[in-house]
Amino acid sequence: MSIMSLEWSGIQQFPPSTQNVLHELLRQLKEKNVTTLTILVMGKGGVGKSSTVNSILGERVASVSAFQSEVRNPIIVSRTRLGFTLNIIDTPGIVEGGYVNEQALETIKRFLLGKTIDILLYVDRLDAYRVDNLDRQVIKAITDTFGKGIWQRGLIVLTHAQLSPPDCLNYDEFFAKRSEALLKYVRLGAGIKKKEFQEHVIPVVLVENSGRCKTNDNGEKVLPNGTVWIVNLMQVITEVLLKGGKSIEVDQKLIEGPNPNNRGKFFIPLILAFQYFFVVKRIQKAIQNDIASESKPLWELRDMGLADGKF
Ligand SMILES: Nc1nc2c(ncn2[C@@H]2O[C@H](COP(=O)(O)OP(=O)(O)OP(=O)(O)O)[C@@H](O)[C@H]2O)c(=O)[nH]1
Ligand SMILES: [Mg+2]
């Protein structure tokens, strides 16, 4: 990947305690020979994707808009620190008018050609109270594009995490309920079996991008449950990366080839052709033989010109 990479100076915007943890994480990754990390950020429109990119980098690189943003192209931002390169790819929302926007998905795919995705951040909002079929469709579209394996390197990020839960639920209960509901749709949309899903848990992490986010005594942004969220997010990303799974190399085959989850289904036409020749053809032949051996009435033979003047 040849992208111009600047020094990750935004890291100095963070309080010293956050910087220390981030440097420690970079050290851990380098120890495992990971010197580049490419994060792909995806989700529906307006959920806080670009804001999250800016929060992670500690600088305003992606344009944020309260209304539908005009920027419809993905961007990649690359920063280096202590010999480590962090790439973040911000993408436009892939939902329009209540449907998955195939065109937006196509643009994202083309943009990713030749790149390797190490981590997927699937962004949604914590303060949404319903999960519906559209969520499932969005997850399915992502899975169909990159293959099921992407979820082994996936995190669900919930923005707008500084909230007071409704209905007398406490914060952690609300978070648990929202996570459970969303994870169920991720499982269904990605077509992952229940057992497999339980064995490989997709982490759900909270984010609060607002400048009004509360801070602790160290000046770090904290959530109502006390979590220092930038530190937590980067820790979970590191864990997911080191736990296993495979990075996704976006090549021509992935972009133009069959849906990566359906490889093997190209045998279906072959099987149908096989059935046609060996089953249908044999039945046809049997019928023809039957007709040929049948003794025909004279009038039929006459019509066929075979009555030899007997009629
Ligand atoms: N309070 C609060 N507002 C947020 C948060 N994240 C994003 N916003 C606001 O939500 C609006 C949309 O944020 P964006 O970051 O542009 O969302 P996006 O997902 O990149 O949007 P598109 O690129 O249009 O799909 C902006 O007004 C942000 O300021 C958050 O965690 N808390
Ligand atoms: Mg955006």
mmCIF file of C-alpha atoms and ligand atoms in Angstrom:
data_model
loop_
_atom_site.group_PDB
_atom_site.id
_atom_site.type_symbol
_atom_site.label_atom_id
_atom_site.label_comp_id
_atom_site.label_asym_id
_atom_site.label_seq_id
_atom_site.Cartn_x
_atom_site.Cartn_y
_atom_site.Cartn_z
ATOM 1 C CA MET A 1 0.000 0.000 0.000
ATOM 2 C CA SER A 2 1.701 3.219 -1.009
ATOM 3 C CA ILE A 3 -0.083 5.943 0.860
ATOM 4 C CA MET A 4 1.541 9.086 2.107
ATOM 5 C CA SER A 5 1.956 8.590 5.791
ATOM 6 C CA LEU A 6 2.358 11.489 8.205
ATOM 7 C CA GLU A 7 3.544 11.373 11.776
ATOM 8 C CA TRP A 8 0.661 10.519 14.123
ATOM 9 C CA SER A 9 0.907 13.795 15.968
ATOM 10 C CA GLY A 10 -2.738 13.725 17.062
ATOM 11 C CA ILE A 11 -1.762 11.181 19.708
ATOM 12 C CA GLN A 12 -0.259 14.093 21.661
ATOM 13 C CA GLN A 13 -3.744 15.558 22.017
ATOM 14 C CA PHE A 14 -4.585 12.732 24.393
ATOM 15 C CA PRO A 15 -3.905 12.983 28.135
ATOM 16 C CA PRO A 16 -0.549 11.389 29.121
ATOM 17 C CA SER A 17 -2.200 8.325 30.687
ATOM 18 C CA THR A 18 -4.027 7.570 27.397
ATOM 19 C CA GLN A 19 -0.818 8.137 25.411
ATOM 20 C CA ASN A 20 1.018 5.682 27.647
ATOM 21 C CA VAL A 21 -1.547 2.945 27.026
ATOM 22 C CA LEU A 22 -1.564 3.601 23.272
ATOM 23 C CA HIS A 23 2.235 3.429 23.119
ATOM 24 C CA GLU A 24 2.150 0.211 25.132
ATOM 25 C CA LEU A 25 -0.354 -1.280 22.639
ATOM 26 C CA LEU A 26 1.867 -0.290 19.707
ATOM 27 C CA ARG A 27 4.772 -1.959 21.477
ATOM 28 C CA GLN A 28 2.727 -5.153 22.011
ATOM 29 C CA LEU A 29 1.794 -5.239 18.332
ATOM 30 C CA LYS A 30 5.356 -4.656 17.189
ATOM 31 C CA GLU A 31 6.495 -7.443 19.469
ATOM 32 C CA LYS A 32 4.227 -9.758 17.446
ATOM 33 C CA ASN A 33 5.677 -8.383 14.226
ATOM 34 C CA VAL A 34 2.620 -6.303 13.464
ATOM 35 C CA THR A 35 3.881 -2.973 12.170
ATOM 36 C CA THR A 36 0.860 -1.920 10.120
ATOM 37 C CA LEU A 37 -2.765 -1.856 11.122
ATOM 38 C CA THR A 38 -5.498 -1.045 8.627
ATOM 39 C CA ILE A 39 -8.945 -0.386 10.041
ATOM 40 C CA LEU A 40 -12.025 -0.248 7.819
ATOM 41 C CA VAL A 41 -14.967 1.728 9.200
ATOM 42 C CA MET A 42 -18.429 0.912 7.852
ATOM 43 C CA GLY A 43 -22.076 1.292 8.768
ATOM 44 C CA LYS A 44 -25.317 3.052 7.969
ATOM 45 C CA GLY A 45 -25.387 6.781 7.249
ATOM 46 C CA GLY A 46 -24.933 9.353 10.018
ATOM 47 C CA VAL A 47 -24.135 6.879 12.789
ATOM 48 C CA GLY A 48 -20.807 8.535 13.658
ATOM 49 C CA LYS A 49 -18.264 6.748 11.447
ATOM 50 C CA SER A 50 -16.261 9.834 10.492
ATOM 51 C CA SER A 51 -16.437 11.236 14.036
ATOM 52 C CA THR A 52 -15.025 7.964 15.373
ATOM 53 C CA VAL A 53 -12.149 8.107 12.865
ATOM 54 C CA ASN A 54 -11.344 11.631 14.045
ATOM 55 C CA SER A 55 -11.571 10.616 17.703
ATOM 56 C CA ILE A 56 -9.168 7.708 17.260
ATOM 57 C CA LEU A 57 -6.596 9.804 15.430
ATOM 58 C CA GLY A 58 -7.004 12.830 17.688
ATOM 59 C CA GLU A 59 -7.346 15.140 14.693
ATOM 60 C CA ARG A 60 -10.037 16.234 12.274
ATOM 61 C CA VAL A 61 -9.327 14.332 9.104
ATOM 62 C CA ALA A 62 -12.746 13.097 8.051
ATOM 63 C CA SER A 63 -15.622 15.461 7.396
ATOM 64 C CA VAL A 64 -18.443 15.193 9.890
ATOM 65 C CA SER A 65 -21.939 16.365 9.163
ATOM 66 C CA ALA A 66 -25.188 16.384 11.089
ATOM 67 C CA PHE A 67 -27.007 15.984 7.790
ATOM 68 C CA GLN A 68 -26.232 13.636 4.972
ATOM 69 C CA SER A 69 -22.623 14.340 4.022
ATOM 70 C CA GLU A 70 -21.867 15.319 0.443
ATOM 71 C CA VAL A 71 -18.634 13.363 0.486
ATOM 72 C CA ARG A 72 -19.618 10.043 -0.974
ATOM 73 C CA ASN A 73 -16.130 8.642 -1.477
ATOM 74 C CA PRO A 74 -14.124 6.627 0.995
ATOM 75 C CA ILE A 75 -10.914 8.158 2.347
ATOM 76 C CA ILE A 76 -7.812 6.569 3.805
ATOM 77 C CA VAL A 77 -5.759 8.335 6.425
ATOM 78 C CA SER A 78 -2.350 7.049 7.329
ATOM 79 C CA ARG A 79 -0.276 7.963 10.372
ATOM 80 C CA THR A 80 2.993 6.611 11.761
ATOM 81 C CA ARG A 81 4.278 6.477 15.306
ATOM 82 C CA LEU A 82 7.382 4.727 16.664
ATOM 83 C CA GLY A 83 7.810 2.732 13.456
ATOM 84 C CA PHE A 84 4.166 1.669 13.425
ATOM 85 C CA THR A 85 1.679 2.649 10.703
ATOM 86 C CA LEU A 86 -2.004 3.094 11.410
ATOM 87 C CA ASN A 87 -4.318 3.318 8.399
ATOM 88 C CA ILE A 88 -7.975 4.163 8.838
ATOM 89 C CA ILE A 89 -10.474 3.974 6.005
ATOM 90 C CA ASP A 90 -13.631 6.019 6.437
ATOM 91 C CA THR A 91 -16.497 5.108 4.125
ATOM 92 C CA PRO A 92 -19.817 6.728 3.218
ATOM 93 C CA GLY A 93 -22.978 5.232 4.729
ATOM 94 C CA ILE A 94 -24.247 2.297 2.706
ATOM 95 C CA VAL A 95 -27.952 2.842 3.237
ATOM 96 C CA GLU A 96 -30.150 5.088 1.198
ATOM 97 C CA GLY A 97 -33.924 5.398 1.223
ATOM 98 C CA GLY A 98 -34.284 2.378 3.455
ATOM 99 C CA TYR A 99 -32.197 0.066 1.270
ATOM 100 C CA VAL A 100 -28.591 -0.990 0.983
ATOM 101 C CA ASN A 101 -27.044 1.242 -1.652
ATOM 102 C CA GLU A 102 -25.270 -1.156 -4.008
ATOM 103 C CA GLN A 103 -23.584 1.738 -5.801
ATOM 104 C CA ALA A 104 -21.982 2.991 -2.575
ATOM 105 C CA LEU A 105 -20.852 -0.550 -1.830
ATOM 106 C CA GLU A 106 -19.357 -0.868 -5.294
ATOM 107 C CA THR A 107 -17.433 2.410 -4.838
ATOM 108 C CA ILE A 108 -16.071 1.173 -1.502
ATOM 109 C CA LYS A 109 -14.990 -2.134 -3.030
ATOM 110 C CA ARG A 110 -13.137 -0.410 -5.884
ATOM 111 C CA PHE A 111 -11.442 1.929 -3.417
ATOM 112 C CA LEU A 112 -10.242 -1.017 -1.346
ATOM 113 C CA LEU A 113 -8.673 -2.844 -4.279
ATOM 114 C CA GLY A 114 -5.092 -3.787 -3.429
ATOM 115 C CA LYS A 115 -5.521 -3.002 0.258
ATOM 116 C CA THR A 116 -5.493 -5.388 3.188
ATOM 117 C CA ILE A 117 -8.076 -4.983 5.939
ATOM 118 C CA ASP A 118 -6.958 -6.046 9.384
ATOM 119 C CA ILE A 119 -9.928 -4.826 11.398
ATOM 120 C CA LEU A 120 -13.540 -3.913 10.621
ATOM 121 C CA LEU A 121 -15.356 -1.426 12.816
ATOM 122 C CA TYR A 122 -19.070 -1.797 12.211
ATOM 123 C CA VAL A 123 -20.531 1.413 13.587
ATOM 124 C CA ASP A 124 -24.052 2.012 14.867
ATOM 125 C CA ARG A 125 -25.578 4.114 17.642
ATOM 126 C CA LEU A 126 -26.107 3.050 21.224
ATOM 127 C CA ASP A 127 -29.186 5.251 21.483
ATOM 128 C CA ALA A 128 -31.232 3.369 18.911
ATOM 129 C CA TYR A 129 -33.978 1.313 20.395
ATOM 130 C CA ARG A 130 -34.848 -0.998 17.549
ATOM 131 C CA VAL A 131 -33.023 -3.386 15.313
ATOM 132 C CA ASP A 132 -34.746 -4.262 12.069
ATOM 133 C CA ASN A 133 -34.408 -6.045 8.797
ATOM 134 C CA LEU A 134 -32.378 -3.199 7.335
ATOM 135 C CA ASP A 135 -29.606 -3.820 9.881
ATOM 136 C CA ARG A 136 -29.606 -7.418 8.792
ATOM 137 C CA GLN A 137 -29.392 -6.395 5.141
ATOM 138 C CA VAL A 138 -26.444 -4.093 5.834
ATOM 139 C CA ILE A 139 -24.577 -6.857 7.668
ATOM 140 C CA LYS A 140 -25.390 -9.274 4.857
ATOM 141 C CA ALA A 141 -24.086 -6.830 2.242
ATOM 142 C CA ILE A 142 -20.780 -6.462 4.138
ATOM 143 C CA THR A 143 -20.510 -10.233 4.561
ATOM 144 C CA ASP A 144 -21.288 -10.880 0.888
ATOM 145 C CA THR A 145 -18.583 -8.400 -0.090
ATOM 146 C CA PHE A 146 -15.718 -9.543 2.121
ATOM 147 C CA GLY A 147 -16.679 -13.031 3.254
ATOM 148 C CA LYS A 148 -17.774 -14.300 6.654
ATOM 149 C CA GLY A 149 -14.152 -14.247 7.877
ATOM 150 C CA ILE A 150 -14.323 -10.483 8.231
ATOM 151 C CA TRP A 151 -16.367 -10.927 11.415
ATOM 152 C CA GLN A 152 -13.460 -12.724 13.073
ATOM 153 C CA ARG A 153 -11.714 -9.398 12.741
ATOM 154 C CA GLY A 154 -14.813 -7.325 13.446
ATOM 155 C CA LEU A 155 -15.919 -5.106 16.310
ATOM 156 C CA ILE A 156 -19.265 -3.453 16.779
ATOM 157 C CA VAL A 157 -18.847 0.156 17.790
ATOM 158 C CA LEU A 158 -21.757 1.975 19.384
ATOM 159 C CA THR A 159 -21.539 5.757 19.340
ATOM 160 C CA HIS A 160 -23.556 8.316 21.348
ATOM 161 C CA ALA A 161 -22.615 6.279 24.390
ATOM 162 C CA GLN A 162 -23.093 9.085 26.893
ATOM 163 C CA LEU A 163 -26.759 8.559 27.541
ATOM 164 C CA SER A 164 -29.238 8.070 30.330
ATOM 165 C CA PRO A 165 -31.081 4.857 29.592
ATOM 166 C CA PRO A 166 -34.876 4.883 29.419
ATOM 167 C CA ASP A 167 -37.354 2.578 31.181
ATOM 168 C CA CYS A 168 -35.572 2.421 34.572
ATOM 169 C CA LEU A 169 -32.791 0.290 33.115
ATOM 170 C CA ASN A 170 -29.342 0.996 34.429
ATOM 171 C CA TYR A 171 -26.565 1.834 31.968
ATOM 172 C CA ASP A 172 -24.979 -1.606 31.815
ATOM 173 C CA GLU A 173 -28.355 -3.336 31.472
ATOM 174 C CA PHE A 174 -29.279 -1.048 28.602
ATOM 175 C CA PHE A 175 -25.909 -1.615 26.925
ATOM 176 C CA ALA A 176 -26.297 -5.390 27.341
ATOM 177 C CA LYS A 177 -29.808 -5.379 25.839
ATOM 178 C CA ARG A 178 -28.822 -3.205 22.888
ATOM 179 C CA SER A 179 -25.714 -5.346 22.242
ATOM 180 C CA GLU A 180 -27.700 -8.568 22.438
ATOM 181 C CA ALA A 181 -30.324 -7.327 19.993
ATOM 182 C CA LEU A 182 -27.737 -6.082 17.512
ATOM 183 C CA LEU A 183 -25.523 -9.162 17.787
ATOM 184 C CA LYS A 184 -28.487 -11.373 16.973
ATOM 185 C CA TYR A 185 -28.991 -9.496 13.719
ATOM 186 C CA VAL A 186 -25.280 -9.614 12.980
ATOM 187 C CA ARG A 187 -25.392 -13.382 13.381
ATOM 188 C CA LEU A 188 -28.427 -13.694 11.125
ATOM 189 C CA GLY A 189 -27.176 -11.199 8.540
ATOM 190 C CA ALA A 190 -23.739 -12.802 8.377
ATOM 191 C CA GLY A 191 -25.230 -16.301 8.311
ATOM 192 C CA ILE A 192 -23.063 -17.499 11.198
ATOM 193 C CA LYS A 193 -24.193 -20.633 13.055
ATOM 194 C CA LYS A 194 -25.235 -20.157 16.688
ATOM 195 C CA LYS A 195 -22.499 -22.401 18.061
ATOM 196 C CA GLU A 196 -19.785 -20.782 15.964
ATOM 197 C CA PHE A 197 -21.054 -17.381 17.072
ATOM 198 C CA GLN A 198 -20.880 -18.318 20.751
ATOM 199 C CA GLU A 199 -17.356 -19.638 20.359
ATOM 200 C CA HIS A 200 -16.201 -16.546 18.577
ATOM 201 C CA VAL A 201 -17.737 -13.571 20.327
ATOM 202 C CA ILE A 202 -17.797 -10.303 18.399
ATOM 203 C CA PRO A 203 -16.954 -7.550 20.884
ATOM 204 C CA VAL A 204 -19.225 -4.549 21.246
ATOM 205 C CA VAL A 205 -17.458 -1.345 22.287
ATOM 206 C CA LEU A 206 -18.810 2.032 23.272
ATOM 207 C CA VAL A 207 -17.733 5.393 21.897
ATOM 208 C CA GLU A 208 -18.694 8.966 22.695
ATOM 209 C CA ASN A 209 -17.470 11.387 20.062
ATOM 210 C CA SER A 210 -19.101 14.482 21.459
ATOM 211 C CA GLY A 211 -16.852 17.244 22.778
ATOM 212 C CA ARG A 212 -19.190 17.268 25.767
ATOM 213 C CA CYS A 213 -18.080 13.797 26.859
ATOM 214 C CA LYS A 214 -17.292 13.696 30.580
ATOM 215 C CA THR A 215 -13.657 13.313 31.624
ATOM 216 C CA ASN A 216 -11.979 11.692 34.612
ATOM 217 C CA ASP A 217 -9.317 13.229 36.874
ATOM 218 C CA ASN A 218 -6.643 12.457 34.268
ATOM 219 C CA GLY A 219 -8.614 14.378 31.649
ATOM 220 C CA GLU A 220 -9.539 11.175 29.792
ATOM 221 C CA LYS A 221 -13.001 10.877 28.233
ATOM 222 C CA VAL A 222 -15.131 8.500 30.271
ATOM 223 C CA LEU A 223 -18.531 6.896 29.792
ATOM 224 C CA PRO A 224 -21.289 6.755 32.434
ATOM 225 C CA ASN A 225 -19.967 3.321 33.510
ATOM 226 C CA GLY A 226 -16.471 4.737 34.058
ATOM 227 C CA THR A 227 -14.871 3.225 30.918
ATOM 228 C CA VAL A 228 -12.069 5.317 29.374
ATOM 229 C CA TRP A 229 -13.404 4.643 25.928
ATOM 230 C CA ILE A 230 -10.477 5.465 23.582
ATOM 231 C CA VAL A 231 -8.177 3.251 25.601
ATOM 232 C CA ASN A 232 -10.814 0.508 25.734
ATOM 233 C CA LEU A 233 -11.501 0.681 21.988
ATOM 234 C CA MET A 234 -7.821 0.444 21.073
ATOM 235 C CA GLN A 235 -7.277 -2.374 23.584
ATOM 236 C CA VAL A 236 -10.137 -4.420 22.122
ATOM 237 C CA ILE A 237 -8.886 -3.785 18.564
ATOM 238 C CA THR A 238 -5.451 -5.086 19.612
ATOM 239 C CA GLU A 239 -6.980 -8.157 21.288
ATOM 240 C CA VAL A 240 -9.076 -9.015 18.218
ATOM 241 C CA LEU A 241 -6.062 -8.640 15.961
ATOM 242 C CA LEU A 242 -3.795 -10.808 18.107
ATOM 243 C CA LYS A 243 -6.456 -13.451 18.792
ATOM 244 C CA GLY A 244 -6.310 -14.795 15.251
ATOM 245 C CA GLY A 245 -8.531 -14.632 12.208
ATOM 246 C CA LYS A 246 -7.209 -13.529 8.873
ATOM 247 C CA SER A 247 -6.767 -10.109 7.356
ATOM 248 C CA ILE A 248 -8.809 -9.624 4.205
ATOM 249 C CA GLU A 249 -6.819 -8.964 1.065
ATOM 250 C CA VAL A 250 -9.001 -7.110 -1.353
ATOM 251 C CA ASP A 251 -7.991 -8.315 -4.790
ATOM 252 C CA GLN A 252 -9.676 -8.410 -8.181
ATOM 253 C CA LYS A 253 -11.059 -11.870 -7.457
ATOM 254 C CA LEU A 254 -12.792 -10.681 -4.297
ATOM 255 C CA ILE A 255 -14.261 -7.712 -6.114
ATOM 256 C CA GLU A 256 -15.413 -9.374 -9.282
ATOM 257 C CA GLY A 257 -15.607 -13.005 -8.341
ATOM 258 C CA PRO A 258 -18.622 -14.753 -6.905
ATOM 259 C CA ASN A 259 -19.854 -13.868 -3.473
ATOM 260 C CA PRO A 260 -17.010 -15.163 -1.254
ATOM 261 C CA ASN A 261 -19.509 -17.088 0.858
ATOM 262 C CA ASN A 262 -20.946 -18.862 -2.155
ATOM 263 C CA ARG A 263 -17.786 -20.263 -3.681
ATOM 264 C CA GLY A 264 -18.614 -23.779 -4.778
ATOM 265 C CA LYS A 265 -22.115 -22.819 -5.766
ATOM 266 C CA PHE A 266 -20.859 -22.572 -9.356
ATOM 267 C CA PHE A 267 -21.173 -26.363 -9.350
ATOM 268 C CA ILE A 268 -24.948 -25.962 -9.305
ATOM 269 C CA PRO A 269 -25.314 -25.407 -13.106
ATOM 270 C CA LEU A 270 -23.012 -28.380 -13.699
ATOM 271 C CA ILE A 271 -25.136 -30.570 -11.483
ATOM 272 C CA LEU A 272 -28.273 -29.413 -13.295
ATOM 273 C CA ALA A 273 -26.652 -30.168 -16.685
ATOM 274 C CA PHE A 274 -25.604 -33.591 -15.431
ATOM 275 C CA GLN A 275 -29.159 -34.291 -14.277
ATOM 276 C CA TYR A 276 -30.525 -33.173 -17.630
ATOM 277 C CA PHE A 277 -28.309 -35.469 -19.659
ATOM 278 C CA PHE A 278 -28.447 -38.501 -17.465
ATOM 279 C CA VAL A 279 -31.953 -38.403 -16.119
ATOM 280 C CA VAL A 280 -34.130 -36.362 -18.455
ATOM 281 C CA LYS A 281 -32.444 -37.731 -21.601
ATOM 282 C CA ARG A 282 -32.883 -41.306 -20.427
ATOM 283 C CA ILE A 283 -36.559 -40.779 -19.707
ATOM 284 C CA GLN A 284 -37.020 -39.209 -23.144
ATOM 285 C CA LYS A 285 -35.273 -42.159 -24.762
ATOM 286 C CA ALA A 286 -37.439 -44.633 -22.865
ATOM 287 C CA ILE A 287 -40.575 -42.850 -24.037
ATOM 288 C CA GLN A 288 -39.329 -42.843 -27.637
ATOM 289 C CA ASN A 289 -38.605 -46.575 -27.455
ATOM 290 C CA ASP A 290 -42.030 -47.153 -26.043
ATOM 291 C CA ILE A 291 -43.650 -45.221 -28.868
ATOM 292 C CA ALA A 292 -41.568 -47.055 -31.485
ATOM 293 C CA SER A 293 -42.484 -50.502 -30.169
ATOM 294 C CA GLU A 294 -46.161 -49.669 -29.914
ATOM 295 C CA SER A 295 -48.271 -51.230 -32.705
ATOM 296 C CA LYS A 296 -49.910 -48.422 -34.477
ATOM 297 C CA PRO A 297 -53.436 -48.422 -35.834
ATOM 298 C CA LEU A 298 -53.638 -48.565 -39.646
ATOM 299 C CA TRP A 299 -54.970 -45.035 -39.999
ATOM 300 C CA GLU A 300 -51.919 -43.700 -38.177
ATOM 301 C CA LEU A 301 -49.558 -45.687 -40.384
ATOM 302 C CA ARG A 302 -51.493 -44.326 -43.391
ATOM 303 C CA ASP A 303 -50.928 -40.788 -42.162
ATOM 304 C CA MET A 304 -47.245 -41.581 -41.792
ATOM 305 C CA GLY A 305 -47.221 -43.000 -45.366
ATOM 306 C CA LEU A 306 -46.446 -46.534 -44.091
ATOM 307 C CA ALA A 307 -49.758 -48.324 -44.728
ATOM 308 C CA ASP A 308 -48.469 -50.032 -47.922
ATOM 309 C CA GLY A 309 -51.844 -49.557 -49.593
ATOM 310 C CA LYS A 310 -53.583 -51.647 -46.940
ATOM 311 C CA PHE A 311 -55.948 -48.833 -46.198
HETATM 312 N N1 LIG B 1 -23.533 13.201 20.750
HETATM 313 C C1 LIG B 1 -22.856 12.534 19.832
HETATM 314 N N2 LIG B 1 -22.910 12.922 18.550
HETATM 315 C C2 LIG B 1 -22.214 12.232 17.625
HETATM 316 C C3 LIG B 1 -21.432 11.096 17.973
HETATM 317 N N3 LIG B 1 -20.863 10.600 16.844
HETATM 318 C C4 LIG B 1 -21.271 11.401 15.845
HETATM 319 N N4 LIG B 1 -22.085 12.385 16.301
HETATM 320 C C5 LIG B 1 -22.765 13.420 15.511
HETATM 321 O O1 LIG B 1 -23.598 12.745 14.578
HETATM 322 C C6 LIG B 1 -23.599 13.417 13.317
HETATM 323 C C7 LIG B 1 -23.106 12.453 12.221
HETATM 324 O O2 LIG B 1 -21.779 12.087 12.475
HETATM 325 P P1 LIG B 1 -20.763 11.608 11.345
HETATM 326 O O3 LIG B 1 -19.488 11.250 12.042
HETATM 327 O O4 LIG B 1 -20.693 12.577 10.226
HETATM 328 O O5 LIG B 1 -21.519 10.297 10.874
HETATM 329 P P2 LIG B 1 -21.137 9.347 9.638
HETATM 330 O O6 LIG B 1 -21.519 7.973 10.016
HETATM 331 O O7 LIG B 1 -19.728 9.566 9.214
HETATM 332 O O8 LIG B 1 -22.137 9.912 8.530
HETATM 333 P P3 LIG B 1 -22.095 9.642 6.936
HETATM 334 O O9 LIG B 1 -20.662 9.765 6.509
HETATM 335 O O10 LIG B 1 -22.992 10.711 6.362
HETATM 336 O O11 LIG B 1 -22.650 8.283 6.732
HETATM 337 C C8 LIG B 1 -22.677 14.619 13.505
HETATM 338 O O12 LIG B 1 -23.499 15.721 13.814
HETATM 339 C C9 LIG B 1 -21.812 14.249 14.680
HETATM 340 O O13 LIG B 1 -21.359 15.362 15.405
HETATM 341 C C10 LIG B 1 -21.390 10.694 19.356
HETATM 342 O O14 LIG B 1 -20.753 9.715 19.744
HETATM 343 N N5 LIG B 1 -22.119 11.461 20.227
HETATM 344 MG MG MG B 2 -18.967 10.148 7.384
#
